[in-house]
PDB file of C-alpha atoms in Angstrom:
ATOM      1  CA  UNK P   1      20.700  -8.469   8.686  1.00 92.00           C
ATOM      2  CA  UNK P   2      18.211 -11.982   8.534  1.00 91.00           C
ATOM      3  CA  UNK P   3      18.180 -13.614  11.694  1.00 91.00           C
ATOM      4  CA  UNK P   4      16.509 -17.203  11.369  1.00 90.00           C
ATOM      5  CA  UNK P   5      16.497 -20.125  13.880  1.00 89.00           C
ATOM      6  CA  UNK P   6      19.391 -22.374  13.392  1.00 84.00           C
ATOM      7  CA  UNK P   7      18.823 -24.742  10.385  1.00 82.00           C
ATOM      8  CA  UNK P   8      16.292 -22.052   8.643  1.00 79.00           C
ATOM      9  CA  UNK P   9      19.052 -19.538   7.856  1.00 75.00           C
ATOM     10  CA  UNK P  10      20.602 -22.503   5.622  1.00 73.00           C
ATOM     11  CA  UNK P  11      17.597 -22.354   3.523  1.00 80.00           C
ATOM     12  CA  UNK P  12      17.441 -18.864   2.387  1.00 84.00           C
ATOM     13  CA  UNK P  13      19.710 -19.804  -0.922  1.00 79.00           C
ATOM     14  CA  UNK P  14      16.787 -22.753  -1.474  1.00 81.00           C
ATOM     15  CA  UNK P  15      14.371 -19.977  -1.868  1.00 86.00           C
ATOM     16  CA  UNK P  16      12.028 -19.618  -5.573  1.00 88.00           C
ATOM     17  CA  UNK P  17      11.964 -15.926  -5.737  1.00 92.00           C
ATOM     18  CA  UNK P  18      11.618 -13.470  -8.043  1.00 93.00           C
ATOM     19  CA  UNK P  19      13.815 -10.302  -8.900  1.00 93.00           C
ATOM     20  CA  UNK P  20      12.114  -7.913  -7.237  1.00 93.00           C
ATOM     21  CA  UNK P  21      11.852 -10.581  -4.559  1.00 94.00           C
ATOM     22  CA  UNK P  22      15.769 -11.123  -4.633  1.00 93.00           C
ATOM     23  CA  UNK P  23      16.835  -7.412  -4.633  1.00 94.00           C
ATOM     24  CA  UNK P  24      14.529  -6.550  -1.178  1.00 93.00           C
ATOM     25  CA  UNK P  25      16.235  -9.610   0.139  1.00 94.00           C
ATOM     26  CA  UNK P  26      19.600  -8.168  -0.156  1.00 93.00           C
ATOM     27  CA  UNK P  27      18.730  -4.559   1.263  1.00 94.00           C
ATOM     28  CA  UNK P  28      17.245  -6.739   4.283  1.00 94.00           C
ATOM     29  CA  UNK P  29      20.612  -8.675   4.458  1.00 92.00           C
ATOM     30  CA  UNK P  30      22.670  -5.614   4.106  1.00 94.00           C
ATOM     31  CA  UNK P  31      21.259  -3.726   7.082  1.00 94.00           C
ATOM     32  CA  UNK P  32      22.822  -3.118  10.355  1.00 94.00           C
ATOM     33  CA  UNK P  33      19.110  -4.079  11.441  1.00 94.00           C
ATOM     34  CA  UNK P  34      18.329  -7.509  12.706  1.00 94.00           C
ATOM     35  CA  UNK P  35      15.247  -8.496  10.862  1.00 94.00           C
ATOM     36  CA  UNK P  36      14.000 -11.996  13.211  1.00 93.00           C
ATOM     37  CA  UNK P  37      11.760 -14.662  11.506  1.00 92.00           C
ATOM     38  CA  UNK P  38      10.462 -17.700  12.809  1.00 92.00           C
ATOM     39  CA  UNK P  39      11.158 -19.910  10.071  1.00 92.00           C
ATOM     40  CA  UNK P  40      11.905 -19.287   6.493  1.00 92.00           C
ATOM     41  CA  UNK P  41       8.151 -19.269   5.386  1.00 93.00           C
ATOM     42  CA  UNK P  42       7.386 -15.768   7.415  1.00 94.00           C
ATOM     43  CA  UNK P  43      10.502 -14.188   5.403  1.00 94.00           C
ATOM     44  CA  UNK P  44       9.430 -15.518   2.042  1.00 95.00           C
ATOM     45  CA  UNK P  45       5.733 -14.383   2.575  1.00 96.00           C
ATOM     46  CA  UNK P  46       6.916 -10.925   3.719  1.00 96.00           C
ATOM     47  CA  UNK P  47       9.395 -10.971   0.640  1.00 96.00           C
ATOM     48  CA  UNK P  48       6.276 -11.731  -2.106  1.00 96.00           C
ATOM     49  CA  UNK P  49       3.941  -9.538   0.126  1.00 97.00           C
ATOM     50  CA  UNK P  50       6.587  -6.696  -0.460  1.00 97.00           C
ATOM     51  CA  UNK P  51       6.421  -7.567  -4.472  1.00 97.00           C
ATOM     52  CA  UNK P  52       2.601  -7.597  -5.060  1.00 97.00           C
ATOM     53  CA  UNK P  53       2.934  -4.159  -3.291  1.00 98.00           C
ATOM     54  CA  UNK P  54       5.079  -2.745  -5.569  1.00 98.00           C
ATOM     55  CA  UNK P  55       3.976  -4.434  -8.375  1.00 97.00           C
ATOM     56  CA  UNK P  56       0.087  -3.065  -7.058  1.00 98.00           C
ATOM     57  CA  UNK P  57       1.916   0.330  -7.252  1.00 98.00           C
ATOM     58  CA  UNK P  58       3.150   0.293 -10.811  1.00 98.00           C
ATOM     59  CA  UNK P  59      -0.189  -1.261 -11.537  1.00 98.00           C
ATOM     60  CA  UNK P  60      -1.941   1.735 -10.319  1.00 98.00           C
ATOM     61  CA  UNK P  61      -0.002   4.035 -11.925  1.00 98.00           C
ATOM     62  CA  UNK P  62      -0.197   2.715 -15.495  1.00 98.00           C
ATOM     63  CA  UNK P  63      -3.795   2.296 -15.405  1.00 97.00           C
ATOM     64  CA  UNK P  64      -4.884   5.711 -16.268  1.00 96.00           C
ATOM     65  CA  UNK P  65      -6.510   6.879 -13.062  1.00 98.00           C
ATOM     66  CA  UNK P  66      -6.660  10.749 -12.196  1.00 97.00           C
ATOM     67  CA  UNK P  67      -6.166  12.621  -9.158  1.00 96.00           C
ATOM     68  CA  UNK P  68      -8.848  14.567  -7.434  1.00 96.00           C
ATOM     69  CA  UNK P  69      -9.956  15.874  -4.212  1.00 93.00           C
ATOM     70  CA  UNK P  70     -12.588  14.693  -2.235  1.00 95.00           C
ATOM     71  CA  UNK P  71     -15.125  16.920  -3.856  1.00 95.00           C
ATOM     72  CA  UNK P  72     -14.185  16.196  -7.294  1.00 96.00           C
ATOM     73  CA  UNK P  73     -13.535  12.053  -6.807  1.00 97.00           C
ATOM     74  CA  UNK P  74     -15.126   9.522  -9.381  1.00 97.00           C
ATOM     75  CA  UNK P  75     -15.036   5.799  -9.989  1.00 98.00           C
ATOM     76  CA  UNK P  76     -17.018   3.154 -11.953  1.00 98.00           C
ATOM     77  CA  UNK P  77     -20.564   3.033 -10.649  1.00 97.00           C
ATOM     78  CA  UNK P  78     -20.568  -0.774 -11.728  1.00 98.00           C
ATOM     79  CA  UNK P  79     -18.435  -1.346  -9.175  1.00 98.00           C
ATOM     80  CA  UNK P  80     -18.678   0.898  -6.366  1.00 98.00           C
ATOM     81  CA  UNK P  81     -21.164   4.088  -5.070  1.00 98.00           C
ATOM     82  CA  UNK P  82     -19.856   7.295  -4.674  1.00 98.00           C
ATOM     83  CA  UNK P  83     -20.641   8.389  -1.401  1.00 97.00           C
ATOM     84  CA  UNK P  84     -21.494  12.175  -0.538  1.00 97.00           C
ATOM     85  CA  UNK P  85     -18.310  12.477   1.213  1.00 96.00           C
ATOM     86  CA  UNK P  86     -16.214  11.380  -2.011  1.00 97.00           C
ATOM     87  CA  UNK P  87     -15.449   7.994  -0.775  1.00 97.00           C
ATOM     88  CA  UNK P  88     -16.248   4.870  -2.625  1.00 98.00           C
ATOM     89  CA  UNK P  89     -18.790   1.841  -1.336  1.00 97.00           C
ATOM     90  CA  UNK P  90     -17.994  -1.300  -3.060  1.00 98.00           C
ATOM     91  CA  UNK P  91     -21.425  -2.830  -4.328  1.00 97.00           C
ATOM     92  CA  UNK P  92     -23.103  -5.529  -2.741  1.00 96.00           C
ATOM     93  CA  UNK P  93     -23.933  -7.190  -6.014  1.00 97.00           C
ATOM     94  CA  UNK P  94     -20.078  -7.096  -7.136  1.00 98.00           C
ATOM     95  CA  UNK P  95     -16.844  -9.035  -4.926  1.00 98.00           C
ATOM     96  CA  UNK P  96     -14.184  -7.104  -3.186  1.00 98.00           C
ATOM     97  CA  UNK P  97     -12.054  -8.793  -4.979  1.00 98.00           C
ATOM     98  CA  UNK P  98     -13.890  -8.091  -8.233  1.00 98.00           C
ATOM     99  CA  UNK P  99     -14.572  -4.179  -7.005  1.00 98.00           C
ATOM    100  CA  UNK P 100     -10.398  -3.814  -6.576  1.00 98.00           C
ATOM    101  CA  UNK P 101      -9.410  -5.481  -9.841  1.00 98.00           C
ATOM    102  CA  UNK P 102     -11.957  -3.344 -11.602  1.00 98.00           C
ATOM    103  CA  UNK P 103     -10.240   0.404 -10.405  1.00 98.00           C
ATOM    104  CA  UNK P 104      -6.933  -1.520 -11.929  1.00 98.00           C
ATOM    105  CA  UNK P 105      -8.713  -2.635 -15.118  1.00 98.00           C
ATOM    106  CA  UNK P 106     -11.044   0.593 -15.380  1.00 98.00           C
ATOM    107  CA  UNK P 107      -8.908   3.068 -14.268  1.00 97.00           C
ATOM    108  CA  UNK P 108      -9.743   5.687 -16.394  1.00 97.00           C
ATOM    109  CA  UNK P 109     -13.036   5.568 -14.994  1.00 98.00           C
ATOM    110  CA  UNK P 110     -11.945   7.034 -11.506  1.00 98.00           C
ATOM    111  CA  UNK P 111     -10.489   9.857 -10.080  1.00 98.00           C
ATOM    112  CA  UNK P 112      -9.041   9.994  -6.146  1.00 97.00           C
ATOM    113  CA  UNK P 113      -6.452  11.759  -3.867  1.00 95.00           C
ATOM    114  CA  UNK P 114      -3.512  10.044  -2.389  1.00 94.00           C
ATOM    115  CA  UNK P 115      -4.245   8.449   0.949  1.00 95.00           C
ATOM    116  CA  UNK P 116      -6.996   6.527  -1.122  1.00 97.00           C
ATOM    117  CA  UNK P 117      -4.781   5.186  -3.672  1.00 97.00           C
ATOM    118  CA  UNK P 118      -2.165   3.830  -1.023  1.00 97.00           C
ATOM    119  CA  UNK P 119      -4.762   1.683   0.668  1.00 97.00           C
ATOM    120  CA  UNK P 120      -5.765   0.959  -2.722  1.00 98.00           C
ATOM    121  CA  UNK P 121      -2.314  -0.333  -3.400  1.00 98.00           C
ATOM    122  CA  UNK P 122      -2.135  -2.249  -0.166  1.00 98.00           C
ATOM    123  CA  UNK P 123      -5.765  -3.793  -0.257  1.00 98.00           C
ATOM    124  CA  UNK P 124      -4.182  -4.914  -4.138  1.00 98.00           C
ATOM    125  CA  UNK P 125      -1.180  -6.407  -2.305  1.00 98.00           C
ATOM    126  CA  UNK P 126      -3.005  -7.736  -0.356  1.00 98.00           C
ATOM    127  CA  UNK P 127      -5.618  -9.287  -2.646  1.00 98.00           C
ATOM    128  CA  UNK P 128      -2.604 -11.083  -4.720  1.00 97.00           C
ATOM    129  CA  UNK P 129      -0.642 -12.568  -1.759  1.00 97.00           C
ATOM    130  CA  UNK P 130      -3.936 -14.574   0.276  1.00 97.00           C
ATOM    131  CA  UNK P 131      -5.889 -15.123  -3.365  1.00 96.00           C
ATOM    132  CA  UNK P 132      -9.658 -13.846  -3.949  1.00 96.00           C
ATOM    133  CA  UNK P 133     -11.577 -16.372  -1.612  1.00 96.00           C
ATOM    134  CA  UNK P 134      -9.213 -15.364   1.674  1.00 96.00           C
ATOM    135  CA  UNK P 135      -9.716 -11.789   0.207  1.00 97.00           C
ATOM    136  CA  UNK P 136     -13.658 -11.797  -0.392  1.00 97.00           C
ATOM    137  CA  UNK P 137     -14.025 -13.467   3.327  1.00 96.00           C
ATOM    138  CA  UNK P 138     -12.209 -10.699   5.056  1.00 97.00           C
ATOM    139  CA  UNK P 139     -12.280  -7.607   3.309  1.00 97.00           C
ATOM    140  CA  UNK P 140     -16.396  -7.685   2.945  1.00 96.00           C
ATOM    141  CA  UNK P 141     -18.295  -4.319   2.139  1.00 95.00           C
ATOM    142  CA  UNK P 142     -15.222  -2.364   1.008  1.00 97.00           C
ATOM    143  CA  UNK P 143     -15.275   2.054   2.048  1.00 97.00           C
ATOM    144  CA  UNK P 144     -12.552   3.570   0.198  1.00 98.00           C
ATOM    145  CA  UNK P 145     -11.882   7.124   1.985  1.00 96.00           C
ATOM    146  CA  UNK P 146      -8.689   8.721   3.090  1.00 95.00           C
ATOM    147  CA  UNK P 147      -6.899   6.261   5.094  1.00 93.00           C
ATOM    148  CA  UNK P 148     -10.129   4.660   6.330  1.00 94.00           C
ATOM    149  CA  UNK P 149      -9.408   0.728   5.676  1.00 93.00           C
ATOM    150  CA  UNK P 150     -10.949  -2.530   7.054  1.00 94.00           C
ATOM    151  CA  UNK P 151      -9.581  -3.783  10.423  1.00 93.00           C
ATOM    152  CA  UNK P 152      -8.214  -7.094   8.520  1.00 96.00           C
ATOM    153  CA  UNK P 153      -5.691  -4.576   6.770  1.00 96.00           C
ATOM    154  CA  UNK P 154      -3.292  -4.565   9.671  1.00 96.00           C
ATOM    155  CA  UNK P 155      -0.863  -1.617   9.087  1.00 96.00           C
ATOM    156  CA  UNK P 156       1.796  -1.184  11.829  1.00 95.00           C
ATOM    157  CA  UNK P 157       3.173   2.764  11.980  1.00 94.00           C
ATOM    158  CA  UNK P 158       6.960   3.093  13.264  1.00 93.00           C
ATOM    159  CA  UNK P 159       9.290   5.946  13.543  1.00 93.00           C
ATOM    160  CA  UNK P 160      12.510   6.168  12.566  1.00 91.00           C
ATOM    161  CA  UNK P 161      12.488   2.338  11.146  1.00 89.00           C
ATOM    162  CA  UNK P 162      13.654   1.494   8.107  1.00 95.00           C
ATOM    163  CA  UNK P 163      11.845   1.611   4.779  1.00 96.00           C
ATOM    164  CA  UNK P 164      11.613  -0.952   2.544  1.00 97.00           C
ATOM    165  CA  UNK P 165       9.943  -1.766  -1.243  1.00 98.00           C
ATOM    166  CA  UNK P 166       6.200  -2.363  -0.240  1.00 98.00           C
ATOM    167  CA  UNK P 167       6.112   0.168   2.880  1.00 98.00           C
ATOM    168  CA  UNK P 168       4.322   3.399   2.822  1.00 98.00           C
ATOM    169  CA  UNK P 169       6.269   6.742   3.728  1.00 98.00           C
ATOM    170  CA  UNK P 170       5.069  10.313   4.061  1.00 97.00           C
ATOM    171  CA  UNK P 171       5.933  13.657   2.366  1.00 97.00           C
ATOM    172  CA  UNK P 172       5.293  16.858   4.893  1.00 97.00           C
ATOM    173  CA  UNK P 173       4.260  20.186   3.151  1.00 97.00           C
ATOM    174  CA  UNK P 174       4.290  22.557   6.202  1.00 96.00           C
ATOM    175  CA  UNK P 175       4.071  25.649   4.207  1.00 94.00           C
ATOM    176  CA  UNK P 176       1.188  24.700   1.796  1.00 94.00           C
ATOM    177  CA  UNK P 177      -0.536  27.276   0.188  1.00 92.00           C
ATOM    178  CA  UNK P 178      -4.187  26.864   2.078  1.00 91.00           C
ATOM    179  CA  UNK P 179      -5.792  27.401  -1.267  1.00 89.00           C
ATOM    180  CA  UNK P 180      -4.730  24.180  -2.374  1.00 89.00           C
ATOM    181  CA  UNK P 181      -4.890  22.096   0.914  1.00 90.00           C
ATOM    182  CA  UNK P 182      -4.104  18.946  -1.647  1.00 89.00           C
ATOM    183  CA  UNK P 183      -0.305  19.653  -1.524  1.00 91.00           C
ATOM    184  CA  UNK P 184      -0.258  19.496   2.114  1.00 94.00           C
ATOM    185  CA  UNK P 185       1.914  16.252   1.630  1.00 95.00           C
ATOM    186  CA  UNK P 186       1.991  13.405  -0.458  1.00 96.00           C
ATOM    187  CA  UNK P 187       2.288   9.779   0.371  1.00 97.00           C
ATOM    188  CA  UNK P 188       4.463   7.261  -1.219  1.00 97.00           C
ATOM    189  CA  UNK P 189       4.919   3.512  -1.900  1.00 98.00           C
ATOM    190  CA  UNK P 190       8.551   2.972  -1.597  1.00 98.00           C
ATOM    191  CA  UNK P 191       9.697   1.498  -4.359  1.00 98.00           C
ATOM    192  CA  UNK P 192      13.166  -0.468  -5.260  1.00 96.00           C
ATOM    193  CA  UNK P 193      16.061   1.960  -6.776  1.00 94.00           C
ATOM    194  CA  UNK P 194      14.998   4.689  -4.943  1.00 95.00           C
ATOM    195  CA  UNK P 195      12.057   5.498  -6.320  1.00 98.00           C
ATOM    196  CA  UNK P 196       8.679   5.970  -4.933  1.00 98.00           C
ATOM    197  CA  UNK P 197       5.022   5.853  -6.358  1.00 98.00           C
ATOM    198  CA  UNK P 198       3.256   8.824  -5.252  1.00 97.00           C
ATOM    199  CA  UNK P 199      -0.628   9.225  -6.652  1.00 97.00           C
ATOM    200  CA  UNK P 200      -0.575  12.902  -8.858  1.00 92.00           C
ATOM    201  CA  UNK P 201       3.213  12.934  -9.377  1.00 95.00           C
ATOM    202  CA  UNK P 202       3.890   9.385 -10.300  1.00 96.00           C
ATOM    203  CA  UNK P 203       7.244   7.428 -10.205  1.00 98.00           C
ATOM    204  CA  UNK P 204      10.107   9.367  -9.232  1.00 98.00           C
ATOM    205  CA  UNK P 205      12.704  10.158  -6.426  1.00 98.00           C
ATOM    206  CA  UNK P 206      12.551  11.812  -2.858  1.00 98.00           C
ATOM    207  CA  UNK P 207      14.036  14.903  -4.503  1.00 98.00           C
ATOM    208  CA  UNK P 208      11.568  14.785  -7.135  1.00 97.00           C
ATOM    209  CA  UNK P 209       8.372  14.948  -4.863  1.00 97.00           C
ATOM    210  CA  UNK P 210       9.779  17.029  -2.773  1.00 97.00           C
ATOM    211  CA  UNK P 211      10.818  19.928  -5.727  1.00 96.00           C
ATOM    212  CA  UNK P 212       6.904  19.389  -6.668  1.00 96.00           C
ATOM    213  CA  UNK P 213       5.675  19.803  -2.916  1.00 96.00           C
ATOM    214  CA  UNK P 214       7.571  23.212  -2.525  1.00 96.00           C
ATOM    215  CA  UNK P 215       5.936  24.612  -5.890  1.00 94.00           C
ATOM    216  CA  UNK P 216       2.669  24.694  -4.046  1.00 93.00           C
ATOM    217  CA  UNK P 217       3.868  26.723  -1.430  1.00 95.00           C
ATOM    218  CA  UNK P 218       2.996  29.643   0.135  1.00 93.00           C
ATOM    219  CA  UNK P 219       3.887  32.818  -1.683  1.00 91.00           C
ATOM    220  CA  UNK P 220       7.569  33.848  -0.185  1.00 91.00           C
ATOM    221  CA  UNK P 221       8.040  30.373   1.573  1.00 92.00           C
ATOM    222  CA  UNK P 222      11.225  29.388   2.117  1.00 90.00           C
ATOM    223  CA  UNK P 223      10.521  26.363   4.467  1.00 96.00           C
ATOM    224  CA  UNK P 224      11.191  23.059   2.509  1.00 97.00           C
ATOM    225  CA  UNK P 225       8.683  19.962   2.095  1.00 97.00           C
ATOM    226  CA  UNK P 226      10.432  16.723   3.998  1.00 97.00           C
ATOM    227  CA  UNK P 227      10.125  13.192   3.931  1.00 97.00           C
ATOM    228  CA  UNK P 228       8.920  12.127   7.549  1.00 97.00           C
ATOM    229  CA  UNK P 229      11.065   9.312   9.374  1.00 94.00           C
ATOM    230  CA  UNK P 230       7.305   7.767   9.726  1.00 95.00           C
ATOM    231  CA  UNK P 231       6.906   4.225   7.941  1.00 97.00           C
ATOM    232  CA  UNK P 232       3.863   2.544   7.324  1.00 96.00           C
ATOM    233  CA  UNK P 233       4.389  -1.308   6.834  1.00 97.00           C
ATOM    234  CA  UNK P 234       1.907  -3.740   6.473  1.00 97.00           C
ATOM    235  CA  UNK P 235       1.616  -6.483   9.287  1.00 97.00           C
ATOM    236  CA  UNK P 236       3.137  -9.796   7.447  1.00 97.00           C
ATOM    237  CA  UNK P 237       2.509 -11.648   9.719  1.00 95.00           C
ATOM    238  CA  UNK P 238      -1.221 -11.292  10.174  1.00 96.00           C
ATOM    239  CA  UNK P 239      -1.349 -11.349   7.025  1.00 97.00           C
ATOM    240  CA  UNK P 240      -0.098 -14.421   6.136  1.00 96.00           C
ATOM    241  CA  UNK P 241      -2.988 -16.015   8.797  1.00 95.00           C
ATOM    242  CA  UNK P 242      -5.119 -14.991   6.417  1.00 95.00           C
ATOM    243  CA  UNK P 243      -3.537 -16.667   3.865  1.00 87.00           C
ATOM    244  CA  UNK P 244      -3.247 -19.705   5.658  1.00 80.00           C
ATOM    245  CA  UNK P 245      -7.182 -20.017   5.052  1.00 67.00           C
ATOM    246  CA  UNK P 246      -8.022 -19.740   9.007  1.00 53.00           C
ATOM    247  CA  UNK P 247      -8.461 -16.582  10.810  1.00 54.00           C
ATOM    248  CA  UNK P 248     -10.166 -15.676  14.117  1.00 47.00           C
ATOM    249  CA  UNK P 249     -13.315 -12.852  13.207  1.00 44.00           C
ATOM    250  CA  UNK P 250     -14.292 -11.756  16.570  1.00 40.00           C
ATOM    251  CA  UNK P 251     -15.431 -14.657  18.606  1.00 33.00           C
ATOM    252  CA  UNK P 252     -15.457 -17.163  15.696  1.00 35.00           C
ATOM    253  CA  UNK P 253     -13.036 -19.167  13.821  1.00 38.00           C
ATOM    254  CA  UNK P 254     -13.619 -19.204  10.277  1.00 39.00           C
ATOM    255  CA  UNK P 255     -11.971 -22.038   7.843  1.00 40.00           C
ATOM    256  CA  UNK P 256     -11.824 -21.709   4.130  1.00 41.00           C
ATOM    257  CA  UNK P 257     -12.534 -24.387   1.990  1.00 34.00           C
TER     258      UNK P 257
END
């Protein structure tokens, strides 16, 4: 359930929004959940924030990029510097905005495990909601390792919330065979229709990722891999300060013109 202030709530039919846009509004209206805004503005920005995160997702996976470990990762030294520990360093002669769009563009080119692609997705999401100048302000000197991220990528953990199109959720592997430490788990945009982008296995369903989890158990195992009641959702709302063009870095306030 939407909860806005009286005289907002009147305004949610008014709203320009997309399909994808339209269908995570009714999941948020059918809850049991109150879901508060301030005013309309916060719910439509969380509602196109949501898209270009699943949109980022589908991106991702129909550019052609590979799956690797750590050891094994690669990417498009025009862009970024492989670092010994398989992370990526965006170049200082090259935007972040520019360094993002390229693994998107290029993606052939590179080759990473899972926690990197979801902040890949959400930096993406990101990237599309507050534009390239709010993006190239705050996001400066991109690392791409694990689930390493800039502190202007506010991600706010909760368990046993809801999960919506746009959040992140987890896969648990607790039997893993240690010789492939890899299938330990898998993380996973949630996407609409039950479906959920997970780097290495693709598009599918809960049941899906979870069949392809238990094939790289231990020998024997009978213990199942689970979806965790942890959700990973970007903070909207700091967000969309950033998009507003002023944000305060430290002690400073920075404006964008």
């Amino acid at each position: 359930m939407i909860v806005l202030p009286p005289g907002e709530s009147e305004q949610i039919g008014q709203m320009n929004l997309t399909g994808l846009e339209q269908q995570i509004l009714r999941m948020k209206q059918e809850s049991a959940v109150q879901y508060r805004y301030d005013t309309i503005a916060d719910l439509k920005f969380e509602l196109t924030a949501r898209g270009k995160i699943v949109e980022a997702a589908r991106a991702l996976y129909d550019s052609g990029v590979g799956f690797a470990t750590f050891e094994n990762s690669r990417c498009n030294q025009d862009y970024w510097v492989r670092l010994s520990n398989g992370g990526f360093q965006q170049r200082s002669d090259v935007t972040p905005a520019e360094a993002i769009r390229d693994i998107f563009r290029n993606g052939r080119k590179y080759d990473f495990e899972c926690a990197t692609a979801m902040v890949i997705v959400l930096y993406r999401g990101v990237m599309d909601v507050i534009g390239d100048q709010a993006f190239n302000t705050y996001f400066a000197n991109l690392v791409l390792y694990d689930w390493k991220y800039d502190s202007d990528l506010r991600i706010n953990s909760v368990s046993g919330a809801e999960a919506y199109p746009g959040d992140v959720v987890y896969f648990k592997n607790p039997d893993f065979d240690p010789s492939t430490p890899e299938w330990q788990g898998e993380n996973g945009i949630v996407l609409p229709d039950g479906l959920y982008y997970g780097h290495g296995i693709g598009i599918v369903t809960a049941d899906h990722i979870i069949r392809s989890l238990n094939l790289q158990r231990k020998p024997g195992s009978t213990t199942s891999a689970y979806m965790m009641d942890d959700v990973e959702s970007l903070d909207f709302a700091y967000t969309q300060r950033l998009s507003n063009g002023v944000a305060r870095i430290g002690a400073s306030v920075y404006l964008l013109v």
